[in-house]
Amino acid sequence: MTMPGEQTWLRPSPGLWRMRRAELVTLTLVLGASFGLVFLAALGPLAGGISLAVVLVLGAGFSWFVRRRYRAWRYQERHEDLIVARGVMVQRLSVVPYGRMQFVEVTAGPVERLFHLSTVKLHTAAAASDARIPGLEPAEAARLRDRLTELGESMAAGM
């Protein structure tokens, strides 16, 4: 529940979870087949089946962590800054003042484009304070880029 005047946290698109899940399934199947075939050739069918089962169980267990990692991403636009939070085991909170932003870019690699996603990257003078928000739909990424650029220019002009 939010208090009056308090903004809510925004999250990446559910498409980010679909993309991460597809990456994990693909990696698990490739590793499972590879290890299964290697152990099948070296030690026989029982070893090949066991190695395949172990890789599949590890992939299923790792999906829990990947899901938690996806759900940990969030961002909030405030009056004078943007907050980006992420992390499962080590939680990170980045506060980027609009006046410190040098430029904002939207990127989309081949896998992101396949899932119709983009990443917004915020660049500041301090390299350690650069932040990114992955898994945004292209329209939301463009809106956020334009808004942050506008706020950054107006805050920088007021300094």
PDB file of C-alpha atoms in Angstrom:
ATOM      1  CA  MET A   1       0.000   0.000   0.000  1.00  0.00           C
ATOM      2  CA  THR A   2       1.334   3.422  -0.885  1.00  0.00           C
ATOM      3  CA  MET A   3       0.822   6.614   1.043  1.00  0.00           C
ATOM      4  CA  PRO A   4      -0.762   9.641  -0.678  1.00  0.00           C
ATOM      5  CA  GLY A   5       1.854  11.404  -2.799  1.00  0.00           C
ATOM      6  CA  GLU A   6       4.176   8.383  -2.705  1.00  0.00           C
ATOM      7  CA  GLN A   7       5.038   6.770  -6.031  1.00  0.00           C
ATOM      8  CA  THR A   8       4.996   3.039  -6.578  1.00  0.00           C
ATOM      9  CA  TRP A   9       7.848   0.841  -7.708  1.00  0.00           C
ATOM     10  CA  LEU A  10       7.763  -0.114 -11.385  1.00  0.00           C
ATOM     11  CA  ARG A  11       9.006  -3.485 -12.596  1.00  0.00           C
ATOM     12  CA  PRO A  12      10.380  -4.836 -15.866  1.00  0.00           C
ATOM     13  CA  SER A  13       8.030  -6.501 -18.336  1.00  0.00           C
ATOM     14  CA  PRO A  14       6.992 -10.146 -17.769  1.00  0.00           C
ATOM     15  CA  GLY A  15       8.752 -10.695 -21.095  1.00  0.00           C
ATOM     16  CA  LEU A  16      12.051 -10.503 -19.188  1.00  0.00           C
ATOM     17  CA  TRP A  17      11.059 -13.581 -17.175  1.00  0.00           C
ATOM     18  CA  ARG A  18      10.042 -15.379 -20.400  1.00  0.00           C
ATOM     19  CA  MET A  19      13.412 -14.491 -21.947  1.00  0.00           C
ATOM     20  CA  ARG A  20      15.410 -15.624 -18.898  1.00  0.00           C
ATOM     21  CA  ARG A  21      13.383 -18.845 -18.688  1.00  0.00           C
ATOM     22  CA  ALA A  22      13.989 -19.566 -22.398  1.00  0.00           C
ATOM     23  CA  GLU A  23      17.733 -18.940 -21.923  1.00  0.00           C
ATOM     24  CA  LEU A  24      17.814 -21.278 -18.921  1.00  0.00           C
ATOM     25  CA  VAL A  25      15.839 -24.049 -20.660  1.00  0.00           C
ATOM     26  CA  THR A  26      18.078 -23.834 -23.731  1.00  0.00           C
ATOM     27  CA  LEU A  27      21.264 -23.927 -21.653  1.00  0.00           C
ATOM     28  CA  THR A  28      19.969 -26.806 -19.511  1.00  0.00           C
ATOM     29  CA  LEU A  29      18.988 -28.889 -22.538  1.00  0.00           C
ATOM     30  CA  VAL A  30      22.293 -28.270 -24.332  1.00  0.00           C
ATOM     31  CA  LEU A  31      24.356 -29.093 -21.222  1.00  0.00           C
ATOM     32  CA  GLY A  32      22.156 -32.090 -20.402  1.00  0.00           C
ATOM     33  CA  ALA A  33      22.526 -33.534 -23.899  1.00  0.00           C
ATOM     34  CA  SER A  34      26.271 -32.844 -23.963  1.00  0.00           C
ATOM     35  CA  PHE A  35      27.003 -34.396 -20.577  1.00  0.00           C
ATOM     36  CA  GLY A  36      24.590 -37.239 -21.268  1.00  0.00           C
ATOM     37  CA  LEU A  37      26.317 -38.111 -24.535  1.00  0.00           C
ATOM     38  CA  VAL A  38      29.823 -37.826 -23.049  1.00  0.00           C
ATOM     39  CA  PHE A  39      28.981 -40.064 -20.088  1.00  0.00           C
ATOM     40  CA  LEU A  40      27.028 -42.443 -22.352  1.00  0.00           C
ATOM     41  CA  ALA A  41      30.054 -42.869 -24.618  1.00  0.00           C
ATOM     42  CA  ALA A  42      32.566 -43.127 -21.768  1.00  0.00           C
ATOM     43  CA  LEU A  43      30.751 -45.121 -19.088  1.00  0.00           C
ATOM     44  CA  GLY A  44      27.556 -46.502 -20.580  1.00  0.00           C
ATOM     45  CA  PRO A  45      23.825 -45.832 -20.622  1.00  0.00           C
ATOM     46  CA  LEU A  46      23.317 -45.694 -16.833  1.00  0.00           C
ATOM     47  CA  ALA A  47      25.980 -42.986 -16.395  1.00  0.00           C
ATOM     48  CA  GLY A  48      24.577 -41.068 -19.376  1.00  0.00           C
ATOM     49  CA  GLY A  49      21.049 -41.159 -17.941  1.00  0.00           C
ATOM     50  CA  ILE A  50      22.209 -40.163 -14.456  1.00  0.00           C
ATOM     51  CA  SER A  51      24.259 -37.221 -15.769  1.00  0.00           C
ATOM     52  CA  LEU A  52      21.307 -36.047 -17.868  1.00  0.00           C
ATOM     53  CA  ALA A  53      18.992 -36.271 -14.844  1.00  0.00           C
ATOM     54  CA  VAL A  54      21.460 -34.369 -12.626  1.00  0.00           C
ATOM     55  CA  VAL A  55      21.770 -31.524 -15.151  1.00  0.00           C
ATOM     56  CA  LEU A  56      17.972 -31.314 -15.538  1.00  0.00           C
ATOM     57  CA  VAL A  57      17.472 -31.194 -11.746  1.00  0.00           C
ATOM     58  CA  LEU A  58      20.156 -28.504 -11.419  1.00  0.00           C
ATOM     59  CA  GLY A  59      18.505 -26.498 -14.206  1.00  0.00           C
ATOM     60  CA  ALA A  60      15.113 -26.745 -12.491  1.00  0.00           C
ATOM     61  CA  GLY A  61      16.652 -25.674  -9.175  1.00  0.00           C
ATOM     62  CA  PHE A  62      18.471 -22.794 -10.802  1.00  0.00           C
ATOM     63  CA  SER A  63      15.187 -21.564 -12.302  1.00  0.00           C
ATOM     64  CA  TRP A  64      14.087 -20.638  -8.766  1.00  0.00           C
ATOM     65  CA  PHE A  65      17.093 -18.325  -8.436  1.00  0.00           C
ATOM     66  CA  VAL A  66      16.563 -16.828 -11.911  1.00  0.00           C
ATOM     67  CA  ARG A  67      12.905 -16.121 -11.052  1.00  0.00           C
ATOM     68  CA  ARG A  68      13.912 -14.411  -7.798  1.00  0.00           C
ATOM     69  CA  ARG A  69      16.510 -12.374  -9.677  1.00  0.00           C
ATOM     70  CA  TYR A  70      13.896 -11.227 -12.204  1.00  0.00           C
ATOM     71  CA  ARG A  71      11.492 -10.242  -9.440  1.00  0.00           C
ATOM     72  CA  ALA A  72      14.210  -8.251  -7.619  1.00  0.00           C
ATOM     73  CA  TRP A  73      14.482  -5.626 -10.411  1.00  0.00           C
ATOM     74  CA  ARG A  74      12.453  -2.478  -9.769  1.00  0.00           C
ATOM     75  CA  TYR A  75      12.716   1.242 -10.361  1.00  0.00           C
ATOM     76  CA  GLN A  76      11.015   4.391  -9.174  1.00  0.00           C
ATOM     77  CA  GLU A  77      10.861   7.850 -10.731  1.00  0.00           C
ATOM     78  CA  ARG A  78      10.923  10.499  -8.016  1.00  0.00           C
ATOM     79  CA  HIS A  79      10.929  14.301  -8.128  1.00  0.00           C
ATOM     80  CA  GLU A  80      14.711  14.771  -8.259  1.00  0.00           C
ATOM     81  CA  ASP A  81      16.141  11.315  -8.909  1.00  0.00           C
ATOM     82  CA  LEU A  82      15.606   7.817 -10.232  1.00  0.00           C
ATOM     83  CA  ILE A  83      16.021   4.819  -7.951  1.00  0.00           C
ATOM     84  CA  VAL A  84      16.991   1.423  -9.385  1.00  0.00           C
ATOM     85  CA  ALA A  85      16.968  -1.593  -7.066  1.00  0.00           C
ATOM     86  CA  ARG A  86      18.060  -5.151  -7.798  1.00  0.00           C
ATOM     87  CA  GLY A  87      19.696  -8.185  -6.273  1.00  0.00           C
ATOM     88  CA  VAL A  88      18.759 -11.428  -4.572  1.00  0.00           C
ATOM     89  CA  MET A  89      21.672 -12.293  -2.323  1.00  0.00           C
ATOM     90  CA  VAL A  90      23.361  -8.903  -2.473  1.00  0.00           C
ATOM     91  CA  GLN A  91      20.789  -6.168  -2.830  1.00  0.00           C
ATOM     92  CA  ARG A  92      21.851  -3.012  -4.632  1.00  0.00           C
ATOM     93  CA  LEU A  93      20.055   0.324  -4.588  1.00  0.00           C
ATOM     94  CA  SER A  94      21.227   3.010  -7.038  1.00  0.00           C
ATOM     95  CA  VAL A  95      19.997   6.584  -6.719  1.00  0.00           C
ATOM     96  CA  VAL A  96      20.712   8.630  -9.828  1.00  0.00           C
ATOM     97  CA  PRO A  97      19.967  12.379  -9.588  1.00  0.00           C
ATOM     98  CA  TYR A  98      18.458  13.676 -12.824  1.00  0.00           C
ATOM     99  CA  GLY A  99      20.906  16.582 -12.896  1.00  0.00           C
ATOM    100  CA  ARG A 100      23.884  14.169 -12.912  1.00  0.00           C
ATOM    101  CA  MET A 101      22.767  12.185 -15.950  1.00  0.00           C
ATOM    102  CA  GLN A 102      25.002  12.726 -18.947  1.00  0.00           C
ATOM    103  CA  PHE A 103      22.993  10.622 -21.367  1.00  0.00           C
ATOM    104  CA  VAL A 104      20.384   7.895 -21.455  1.00  0.00           C
ATOM    105  CA  GLU A 105      20.472   5.139 -24.045  1.00  0.00           C
ATOM    106  CA  VAL A 106      18.160   2.327 -25.030  1.00  0.00           C
ATOM    107  CA  THR A 107      19.770  -0.915 -26.165  1.00  0.00           C
ATOM    108  CA  ALA A 108      18.353  -4.217 -27.388  1.00  0.00           C
ATOM    109  CA  GLY A 109      20.523  -7.203 -28.198  1.00  0.00           C
ATOM    110  CA  PRO A 110      19.419  -9.995 -30.536  1.00  0.00           C
ATOM    111  CA  VAL A 111      17.806 -12.088 -27.788  1.00  0.00           C
ATOM    112  CA  GLU A 112      16.064  -9.040 -26.310  1.00  0.00           C
ATOM    113  CA  ARG A 113      14.728  -8.097 -29.758  1.00  0.00           C
ATOM    114  CA  LEU A 114      13.400 -11.640 -30.193  1.00  0.00           C
ATOM    115  CA  PHE A 115      11.347 -11.138 -27.012  1.00  0.00           C
ATOM    116  CA  HIS A 116      10.467  -7.484 -27.878  1.00  0.00           C
ATOM    117  CA  LEU A 117      12.460  -6.061 -24.949  1.00  0.00           C
ATOM    118  CA  SER A 118      14.905  -3.205 -24.409  1.00  0.00           C
ATOM    119  CA  THR A 119      17.318  -2.044 -21.709  1.00  0.00           C
ATOM    120  CA  VAL A 120      17.572   1.558 -20.552  1.00  0.00           C
ATOM    121  CA  LYS A 121      21.104   2.562 -19.536  1.00  0.00           C
ATOM    122  CA  LEU A 122      21.799   5.714 -17.526  1.00  0.00           C
ATOM    123  CA  HIS A 123      25.266   7.210 -17.789  1.00  0.00           C
ATOM    124  CA  THR A 124      26.642   9.699 -15.286  1.00  0.00           C
ATOM    125  CA  ALA A 125      30.031  11.306 -14.734  1.00  0.00           C
ATOM    126  CA  ALA A 126      30.847   8.706 -12.063  1.00  0.00           C
ATOM    127  CA  ALA A 127      31.209   5.266 -13.633  1.00  0.00           C
ATOM    128  CA  ALA A 128      30.161   3.545 -10.397  1.00  0.00           C
ATOM    129  CA  SER A 129      26.767   5.236 -10.437  1.00  0.00           C
ATOM    130  CA  ASP A 130      25.748   4.077 -13.904  1.00  0.00           C
ATOM    131  CA  ALA A 131      22.480   2.172 -13.731  1.00  0.00           C
ATOM    132  CA  ARG A 132      20.438   0.054 -16.097  1.00  0.00           C
ATOM    133  CA  ILE A 133      16.869  -1.180 -16.227  1.00  0.00           C
ATOM    134  CA  PRO A 134      16.506  -4.364 -18.295  1.00  0.00           C
ATOM    135  CA  GLY A 135      13.436  -6.023 -19.713  1.00  0.00           C
ATOM    136  CA  LEU A 136      11.327  -3.026 -20.658  1.00  0.00           C
ATOM    137  CA  GLU A 137       8.932  -3.079 -23.565  1.00  0.00           C
ATOM    138  CA  PRO A 138      10.260  -0.801 -26.340  1.00  0.00           C
ATOM    139  CA  ALA A 139       7.493   1.789 -25.877  1.00  0.00           C
ATOM    140  CA  GLU A 140       8.139   2.025 -22.120  1.00  0.00           C
ATOM    141  CA  ALA A 141      11.896   2.207 -22.723  1.00  0.00           C
ATOM    142  CA  ALA A 142      11.431   5.080 -25.188  1.00  0.00           C
ATOM    143  CA  ARG A 143       9.063   6.885 -22.809  1.00  0.00           C
ATOM    144  CA  LEU A 144      11.490   6.497 -19.915  1.00  0.00           C
ATOM    145  CA  ARG A 145      14.454   7.618 -22.044  1.00  0.00           C
ATOM    146  CA  ASP A 146      12.602  10.731 -23.210  1.00  0.00           C
ATOM    147  CA  ARG A 147      11.370  11.570 -19.706  1.00  0.00           C
ATOM    148  CA  LEU A 148      14.782  11.074 -18.090  1.00  0.00           C
ATOM    149  CA  THR A 149      16.495  13.106 -20.816  1.00  0.00           C
ATOM    150  CA  GLU A 150      13.993  15.930 -20.361  1.00  0.00           C
ATOM    151  CA  LEU A 151      14.339  15.879 -16.563  1.00  0.00           C
ATOM    152  CA  GLY A 152      18.119  15.650 -16.803  1.00  0.00           C
ATOM    153  CA  GLU A 153      18.318  18.682 -19.092  1.00  0.00           C
ATOM    154  CA  SER A 154      15.976  20.754 -16.936  1.00  0.00           C
ATOM    155  CA  MET A 155      17.805  19.824 -13.691  1.00  0.00           C
ATOM    156  CA  ALA A 156      21.234  20.472 -15.247  1.00  0.00           C
ATOM    157  CA  ALA A 157      20.065  23.862 -16.532  1.00  0.00           C
ATOM    158  CA  GLY A 158      18.910  24.810 -13.046  1.00  0.00           C
ATOM    159  CA  MET A 159      22.311  24.112 -11.454  1.00  0.00           C
TER     160      MET A 159
END
